[in-house]
């Protein structure tokens, strides 16, 4: 399975210690439909471009942004573009995504889109998040694979750390920092959920019960194994989200690489 670490430039040296690909979280949609980037090493080559739309202005001229993206991929020898789009599909972004879906494959570049953007594309790889609070991860991934076949499905291995106050009819929990998680789990009996492929424990909170669901290196490896069984051949991890699990998840490389 091809694994990628998504890393900003300040985390690049850390990511390049490991024998995985790098998705460079240095790019965003800028003013006047141009691509903007954080500083990267001049000689950096290879990996993927990760493009964010956070707080981005409307894309009035998608062909301009596409031209910038293609030129950067050519200069940096990137293998493709990962769209880290947080907003739901809107008209200007949709026009951009459709143009990228048409242009990138012609240049042997792969486009990766979040699942809710998949309907805007015909060829892009579909990125599906592994963090579930209910149901079955196997069934969820199988449904996505079947729905988008023969297109490629890729995992977003988001590290789960959520606190649910029971009962929770809407299934929504509060995210925990790693420090909060470690404090809560001290002295608790920890269990493993086969359906969610995650660990959990419970503790009291006044008259209520807290249900805490989380990932560790073992559950993330199990998710990768499950994905391979279903024919999924690539996965993304995010720095610094898993910085304490790097040595447990990935082999170190002998020499740095892009």
Short mmCIF file of C-alpha atoms in Angstrom, two decimals, residues 27 35 44-47 49 66-81 103-104 106-107 109:
data_model
loop_
_atom_site.label_atom_id
_atom_site.label_comp_id
_atom_site.label_asym_id
_atom_site.label_seq_id
_atom_site.Cartn_x
_atom_site.Cartn_y
_atom_site.Cartn_z
CA UNK A 27 -0.57 25.43 -1.14
CA UNK A 35 -1.93 29.63 -6.51
CA UNK A 44 12.47 19.82 -3.52
CA UNK A 45 11.10 17.31 -6.04
CA UNK A 46 8.43 14.63 -5.92
CA UNK A 47 5.45 13.84 -3.73
CA UNK A 49 0.60 18.94 -3.92
CA UNK A 66 -5.30 25.35 -13.18
CA UNK A 67 -2.39 26.80 -15.15
CA UNK A 68 -0.54 27.67 -11.92
CA UNK A 69 -1.18 24.19 -10.51
CA UNK A 70 0.02 22.42 -13.64
CA UNK A 71 3.15 24.56 -13.84
CA UNK A 72 4.01 23.88 -10.19
CA UNK A 73 3.45 20.14 -10.62
CA UNK A 74 5.75 20.21 -13.63
CA UNK A 75 8.45 22.23 -11.86
CA UNK A 76 8.33 20.16 -8.67
CA UNK A 77 7.68 16.83 -10.42
CA UNK A 78 4.65 16.21 -8.25
CA UNK A 79 2.65 13.07 -9.00
CA UNK A 80 -0.72 14.70 -8.42
CA UNK A 81 -2.91 17.07 -6.46
CA UNK A 103 -6.60 18.33 -17.26
CA UNK A 104 -4.53 16.38 -14.71
CA UNK A 106 -3.92 14.13 -19.57
CA UNK A 107 -0.55 14.89 -18.00
CA UNK A 109 -1.17 13.37 -12.81
#
